[in-house]
Every structure is written in structure tokens, then in C-alpha cells.
Amino acid sequence: MSADEMPAPVAKLDAQQLLLEVNERSGAGLTFLGRAAAGEVGAGFVRWPDGREGVLTRGFGSLDDLRRTARVLDAARSDGLPVPQYQLLTKVTDGVAIVQERLPGRPPEVIDRALLETMIALTDRFAGQAADLPVPSMYLLESGPGFCLHESLQRYDDRTRRLLDWVREVGRDEPSGMTGDDLVHLDFHTGNVLVDERGDLTGVVDWDGVGRGDRRFGLVTLRFDAESRLPLDWYDELLDDVLDPAVLRVYWAHMSLRLVDWSIRHHTPADTTRWLDFAETRMN
């Protein structure tokens, strides 16, 4: 990549091709049912020979990392949390493939205060659930592995460079990581939950981004997700009440970096402007 070249977007998953390799390497005999409509990178729905349905994705991390995640999710399931079981982990050409349980329900069609409050309350049940997982980096001083790329902001325009300067300032001034033993879903938003026909929450999915730390980080990811959906003065007051200002500043810097970088590489200039506008509401 040249000095002026923008980092490449993350490639979409070819779920059918991945399934062929999974079956060849594992002998699982899975049948392809279709591609998942939602999701930035992609997933595929599959069926086991015994009729069970699963979700095929490409995992992030090593086989050992994902086995550790599987154990933590099993423990959370035992405690009644609506998280999927990892049914199969298989090494493939470009990493590890995951076949996980397909939970009941569908993505919510209505995003309202009741759903947000349900999700906020659910994070309390993540307390103390992740002693065996590593603490995730906030990537405030260096680029992340495929997301939170500093180069995108550095090369896009003057406004994104100012945001990047602020992100790095936060990284230098504040503790750059989380503390605690809570289970942290690093992409906790309304697109990663499932609900039944009554709107009751039936599952939390997409645990590719998972770590140990502060469950309240999920409140900030959810706030970014809900950015343009509702009047959310009550939510902003909640963040100020439950998070120390220095901690909230770190989490806000991380999410600002993540969403602006992703929009530059995957979406439109209008999306980038929208995320910059929102990020700047708490830049100080």
C-alpha cells in the first residue's frame, strides 16, 4: 500500500465456498441453506445431517482463541444467557471456520426505548462471566486487525485527521484498556440481537468480537447504533451516570475511530460525515 492509498475494505464472506472447505476438512456433511441477509461481512445458514440448523462464519483469532470463547459462551448458556453454542470449529485456508447454533427469533423490526432498555438490562447479566478471556485493546494508539484503522482517518480529510489526533490524545492521557472480569460483546447493537413475535429478546449473536473487561462498554456501542433512531437524552444521561468521565472518553474514542474508519472504507461520504458529527458531540 502506497503512502496515499486508502486501506482496503474487509472482504465479504463467500459462505458457500467456505462450507465446501469445512465439509472437506471436517466431514460434517453440512447443507447450505442460504446467506444471512444482515451483517457487514456475512454469514451463511447451514443444516446438519440430523436436521439442526447452524450459522457458518469465519472466526477471528486462532483455534485456541476460539475454543476459549466457546467455553466461555457455554458457561454463559449454563447461566441462562441467550447466547449460541459453538458446534464446530475447523481450521481452513484463511483461519478458522465456526458453525454455531442458530438461535430462535429474527432481527428486530422496531427499534424503540423498550428494546434498548431490555438490552441495557441484559448487560448486567454479563458480570463476572469472562475470567478466561483476554482484555481487548481499544486501538487508540495503533491500528486494529482489520478495523479501527488509523490510516483511513489520516488519509481521508482534515476533519478525520483532527478526530484521529483526539483519539490518540485520549490514548495517551487515559488508561487505554478495560478493567474487570465481565463478558464484553464488542459489537453489542440492535442488529446483533434476535426477538420473537412479541418483541421479547431471544438471542445475542455475533460473538466474533468478545473479551474480558467492563460490560458497560456495550452501552456505548449500543448508543452509537441508536444514534439517529430516537430522541435519546435519557440514554446520554444514563451514560454520564454509570460511567466515569475518563472511562466514557476512552470508549467514545474507540467507537468514533471504529465507525469513522469503517464508513470510509465500506460506506459513503455522507455516512462518514454523519459519524463524524456524532463523534464530535463528546470530543473535548
mmCIF file with all atom_site columns, N, CA and C in Angstrom, residues 18 42 53 71-72 77 89 122 141 150 170 216 219 226 249 261 272 280:
data_model
loop_
_atom_site.group_PDB
_atom_site.id
_atom_site.type_symbol
_atom_site.label_atom_id
_atom_site.label_alt_id
_atom_site.label_comp_id
_atom_site.label_asym_id
_atom_site.label_entity_id
_atom_site.label_seq_id
_atom_site.pdbx_PDB_ins_code
_atom_site.Cartn_x
_atom_site.Cartn_y
_atom_site.Cartn_z
_atom_site.occupancy
_atom_site.B_iso_or_equiv
_atom_site.pdbx_formal_charge
_atom_site.auth_seq_id
_atom_site.auth_comp_id
_atom_site.auth_asym_id
_atom_site.auth_atom_id
_atom_site.pdbx_PDB_model_num
ATOM 1  N N  . LEU A 1 18  ? -16.772 -21.394 1.621  1.00 0.00 ? 18  LEU A N  1
ATOM 2  C CA . LEU A 1 18  ? -16.266 -21.776 2.939  1.00 0.00 ? 18  LEU A CA 1
ATOM 3  C C  . LEU A 1 18  ? -16.875 -23.093 3.384  1.00 0.00 ? 18  LEU A C  1
ATOM 4  N N  . GLY A 1 42  ? -20.816 -10.930 6.569  1.00 0.00 ? 42  GLY A N  1
ATOM 5  C CA . GLY A 1 42  ? -21.620 -12.009 6.029  1.00 0.00 ? 42  GLY A CA 1
ATOM 6  C C  . GLY A 1 42  ? -21.562 -13.291 6.840  1.00 0.00 ? 42  GLY A C  1
ATOM 7  N N  . GLU A 1 53  ? -30.108 -26.671 12.676 1.00 0.00 ? 53  GLU A N  1
ATOM 8  C CA . GLU A 1 53  ? -29.636 -25.581 11.840 1.00 0.00 ? 53  GLU A CA 1
ATOM 9  C C  . GLU A 1 53  ? -28.533 -24.808 12.548 1.00 0.00 ? 53  GLU A C  1
ATOM 10 N N  . ARG A 1 71  ? -15.850 -22.055 25.286 1.00 0.00 ? 71  ARG A N  1
ATOM 11 C CA . ARG A 1 71  ? -16.033 -22.458 26.692 1.00 0.00 ? 71  ARG A CA 1
ATOM 12 C C  . ARG A 1 71  ? -16.738 -21.367 27.496 1.00 0.00 ? 71  ARG A C  1
ATOM 13 N N  . VAL A 1 72  ? -16.368 -20.117 27.236 1.00 0.00 ? 72  VAL A N  1
ATOM 14 C CA . VAL A 1 72  ? -16.998 -19.009 27.959 1.00 0.00 ? 72  VAL A CA 1
ATOM 15 C C  . VAL A 1 72  ? -18.479 -18.900 27.586 1.00 0.00 ? 72  VAL A C  1
ATOM 16 N N  . ARG A 1 77  ? -24.282 -19.793 28.687 1.00 0.00 ? 77  ARG A N  1
ATOM 17 C CA . ARG A 1 77  ? -25.529 -20.503 28.377 1.00 0.00 ? 77  ARG A CA 1
ATOM 18 C C  . ARG A 1 77  ? -26.027 -21.267 29.587 1.00 0.00 ? 77  ARG A C  1
ATOM 19 N N  . LEU A 1 89  ? -15.630 -26.062 15.229 1.00 0.00 ? 89  LEU A N  1
ATOM 20 C CA . LEU A 1 89  ? -14.523 -25.164 14.899 1.00 0.00 ? 89  LEU A CA 1
ATOM 21 C C  . LEU A 1 89  ? -13.567 -25.943 14.016 1.00 0.00 ? 89  LEU A C  1
ATOM 22 N N  . LEU A 1 122 ? -29.809 -6.403  30.056 1.00 0.00 ? 122 LEU A N  1
ATOM 23 C CA . LEU A 1 122 ? -29.142 -7.682  29.809 1.00 0.00 ? 122 LEU A CA 1
ATOM 24 C C  . LEU A 1 122 ? -27.646 -7.597  30.100 1.00 0.00 ? 122 LEU A C  1
ATOM 25 N N  . LEU A 1 141 ? -3.904  3.947   20.044 1.00 0.00 ? 141 LEU A N  1
ATOM 26 C CA . LEU A 1 141 ? -2.557  4.369   19.659 1.00 0.00 ? 141 LEU A CA 1
ATOM 27 C C  . LEU A 1 141 ? -1.999  3.578   18.482 1.00 0.00 ? 141 LEU A C  1
ATOM 28 N N  . HIS A 1 150 ? -6.114  3.446   11.783 1.00 0.00 ? 150 HIS A N  1
ATOM 29 C CA . HIS A 1 150 ? -5.738  4.848   11.862 1.00 0.00 ? 150 HIS A CA 1
ATOM 30 C C  . HIS A 1 150 ? -5.472  5.429   10.475 1.00 0.00 ? 150 HIS A C  1
ATOM 31 N N  . VAL A 1 170 ? -6.502  10.876  23.647 1.00 0.00 ? 170 VAL A N  1
ATOM 32 C CA . VAL A 1 170 ? -7.198  10.095  24.675 1.00 0.00 ? 170 VAL A CA 1
ATOM 33 C C  . VAL A 1 170 ? -6.369  8.871   25.052 1.00 0.00 ? 170 VAL A C  1
ATOM 34 N N  . ARG A 1 216 ? -20.181 -2.482  30.716 1.00 0.00 ? 216 ARG A N  1
ATOM 35 C CA . ARG A 1 216 ? -20.813 -1.204  30.365 1.00 0.00 ? 216 ARG A CA 1
ATOM 36 C C  . ARG A 1 216 ? -20.286 -0.645  29.044 1.00 0.00 ? 216 ARG A C  1
ATOM 37 N N  . LEU A 1 219 ? -22.921 -0.485  26.515 1.00 0.00 ? 219 LEU A N  1
ATOM 38 C CA . LEU A 1 219 ? -23.849 0.640   26.499 1.00 0.00 ? 219 LEU A CA 1
ATOM 39 C C  . LEU A 1 219 ? -23.412 1.700   25.494 1.00 0.00 ? 219 LEU A C  1
ATOM 40 N N  . ALA A 1 226 ? -27.803 3.420   18.071 1.00 0.00 ? 226 ALA A N  1
ATOM 41 C CA . ALA A 1 226 ? -29.093 4.110   18.146 1.00 0.00 ? 226 ALA A CA 1
ATOM 42 C C  . ALA A 1 226 ? -28.983 5.592   17.819 1.00 0.00 ? 226 ALA A C  1
ATOM 43 N N  . ARG A 1 249 ? -14.788 8.551   28.002 1.00 0.00 ? 249 ARG A N  1
ATOM 44 C CA . ARG A 1 249 ? -13.967 9.192   26.976 1.00 0.00 ? 249 ARG A CA 1
ATOM 45 C C  . ARG A 1 249 ? -13.194 8.141   26.164 1.00 0.00 ? 249 ARG A C  1
ATOM 46 N N  . ASP A 1 261 ? -13.665 4.959   10.609 1.00 0.00 ? 261 ASP A N  1
ATOM 47 C CA . ASP A 1 261 ? -12.821 4.137   9.730  1.00 0.00 ? 261 ASP A CA 1
ATOM 48 C C  . ASP A 1 261 ? -13.678 3.220   8.857  1.00 0.00 ? 261 ASP A C  1
ATOM 49 N N  . THR A 1 272 ? -19.816 8.870   6.494  1.00 0.00 ? 272 THR A N  1
ATOM 50 C CA . THR A 1 272 ? -18.644 9.336   7.227  1.00 0.00 ? 272 THR A CA 1
ATOM 51 C C  . THR A 1 272 ? -18.935 10.662  7.923  1.00 0.00 ? 272 THR A C  1
ATOM 52 N N  . GLU A 1 280 ? -18.101 13.945  17.332 1.00 0.00 ? 280 GLU A N  1
ATOM 53 C CA . GLU A 1 280 ? -17.668 15.245  17.844 1.00 0.00 ? 280 GLU A CA 1
ATOM 54 C C  . GLU A 1 280 ? -18.551 15.766  18.966 1.00 0.00 ? 280 GLU A C  1
#
